[in-house]
mmCIF file of C-alpha atoms in Angstrom:
data_model
loop_
_atom_site.group_PDB
_atom_site.id
_atom_site.type_symbol
_atom_site.label_atom_id
_atom_site.label_comp_id
_atom_site.label_asym_id
_atom_site.label_seq_id
_atom_site.Cartn_x
_atom_site.Cartn_y
_atom_site.Cartn_z
ATOM 1 C CA MET A 763 0.730 0.005 0.028
ATOM 2 C CA LYS A 764 0.876 3.474 -0.137
ATOM 3 C CA ASN A 765 0.524 7.030 1.006
ATOM 4 C CA VAL A 766 -0.522 5.048 4.288
ATOM 5 C CA LYS A 767 -0.701 8.058 7.267
ATOM 6 C CA TYR A 768 -0.966 5.498 10.134
ATOM 7 C CA ILE A 769 -1.792 8.701 13.545
ATOM 8 C CA SER A 770 -1.578 7.189 17.679
ATOM 9 C CA ALA A 771 -2.123 9.753 19.734
ATOM 10 C CA SER A 772 -5.032 10.385 23.222
ATOM 11 C CA ALA A 773 -7.534 12.563 22.690
ATOM 12 C CA GLY A 774 -7.628 15.973 22.376
ATOM 13 C CA SER A 775 -4.372 15.871 20.798
ATOM 14 C CA GLY A 776 -4.609 17.213 17.363
ATOM 15 C CA LYS A 777 -5.533 13.961 15.399
ATOM 16 C CA THR A 778 -8.532 15.135 13.318
ATOM 17 C CA TYR A 779 -6.869 18.254 12.154
ATOM 18 C CA THR A 780 -3.246 17.121 11.177
ATOM 19 C CA LEU A 781 -5.513 13.836 9.208
ATOM 20 C CA THR A 782 -7.765 16.645 7.282
ATOM 21 C CA LEU A 783 -5.131 19.511 6.942
ATOM 22 C CA ALA A 784 -3.425 15.784 5.369
ATOM 23 C CA LEU A 785 -5.705 14.922 2.684
ATOM 24 C CA THR A 786 -6.927 17.962 2.086
ATOM 25 C CA ASP A 787 -3.007 18.686 0.599
ATOM 26 C CA ALA A 788 -3.008 15.640 -0.873
ATOM 27 C CA VAL A 789 -6.347 15.970 -2.804
ATOM 28 C CA ARG A 790 -5.296 19.499 -3.692
ATOM 29 C CA ASN A 791 -1.740 17.968 -5.211
ATOM 30 C CA GLY A 792 -3.973 15.547 -7.212
ATOM 31 C CA ASP A 793 -1.988 11.978 -4.921
ATOM 32 C CA VAL A 794 -5.281 11.064 -3.802
ATOM 33 C CA GLU A 795 -8.910 11.441 -5.194
ATOM 34 C CA PRO A 796 -11.824 11.541 -2.183
ATOM 35 C CA GLU A 797 -13.640 8.576 -2.999
ATOM 36 C CA ASN A 798 -10.921 6.643 -3.130
ATOM 37 C CA VAL A 799 -9.834 7.296 0.680
ATOM 38 C CA ILE A 800 -10.034 4.778 3.778
ATOM 39 C CA LEU A 801 -10.010 5.522 6.981
ATOM 40 C CA THR A 802 -11.082 3.760 10.108
ATOM 41 C CA THR A 803 -12.118 4.778 13.495
ATOM 42 C CA PHE A 804 -12.772 3.358 17.281
ATOM 43 C CA THR A 805 -16.094 5.390 17.240
ATOM 44 C CA LYS A 806 -19.116 6.582 14.651
ATOM 45 C CA ALA A 807 -19.344 10.157 16.255
ATOM 46 C CA ALA A 808 -14.444 10.092 15.620
ATOM 47 C CA ALA A 809 -15.831 8.966 12.174
ATOM 48 C CA ALA A 810 -18.233 11.854 10.977
ATOM 49 C CA GLU A 811 -16.542 13.770 13.074
ATOM 50 C CA PHE A 812 -13.848 13.442 10.561
ATOM 51 C CA LYS A 813 -16.259 13.777 7.406
ATOM 52 C CA ALA A 814 -17.828 16.662 8.481
ATOM 53 C CA LYS A 815 -14.338 18.917 9.352
ATOM 54 C CA ALA A 816 -12.841 17.711 6.098
ATOM 55 C CA LYS A 817 -15.378 18.747 4.171
ATOM 56 C CA ALA A 818 -15.579 21.905 5.666
ATOM 57 C CA MET A 819 -12.067 22.474 4.818
ATOM 58 C CA PHE A 820 -12.696 21.289 0.777
ATOM 59 C CA TYR A 821 -15.138 24.055 1.207
ATOM 60 C CA GLU A 822 -12.973 26.243 3.039
ATOM 61 C CA ASN A 823 -9.981 25.655 -0.422
ATOM 62 C CA GLY A 824 -12.242 25.825 -2.984
ATOM 63 C CA LEU A 825 -12.753 21.834 -3.671
ATOM 64 C CA LEU A 826 -16.308 22.066 -3.685
ATOM 65 C CA GLU A 827 -16.224 18.641 -6.278
ATOM 66 C CA GLN A 828 -14.012 17.356 -4.366
ATOM 67 C CA ALA A 829 -16.360 17.693 -1.158
ATOM 68 C CA ASP A 830 -19.288 15.616 -2.736
ATOM 69 C CA ARG A 831 -16.580 13.252 -3.634
ATOM 70 C CA LEU A 832 -16.145 13.055 0.266
ATOM 71 C CA ASP A 833 -18.885 11.115 0.114
ATOM 72 C CA GLN A 834 -18.507 8.071 -1.672
ATOM 73 C CA ALA A 835 -15.008 7.635 0.922
ATOM 74 C CA LEU A 836 -14.943 4.702 2.775
ATOM 75 C CA ILE A 837 -14.623 6.691 6.410
ATOM 76 C CA GLY A 838 -15.603 4.480 9.171
#
């Protein structure tokens, strides 16, 4: 596998922000397509939070089409 990013850290340490920033950069640079993302977390709430924050960051960066395509990613 390529483009695998693993982050293990305690609650409140910035994991979601770090991952959303890395994903936004990868999508903007054309390194990854949003619908090809696989992200696993320990809770459904964390997965929903990640998707919401990632989509918001996409919108902030003008990645409107890519934000919609993120709904097809495997996030859970």
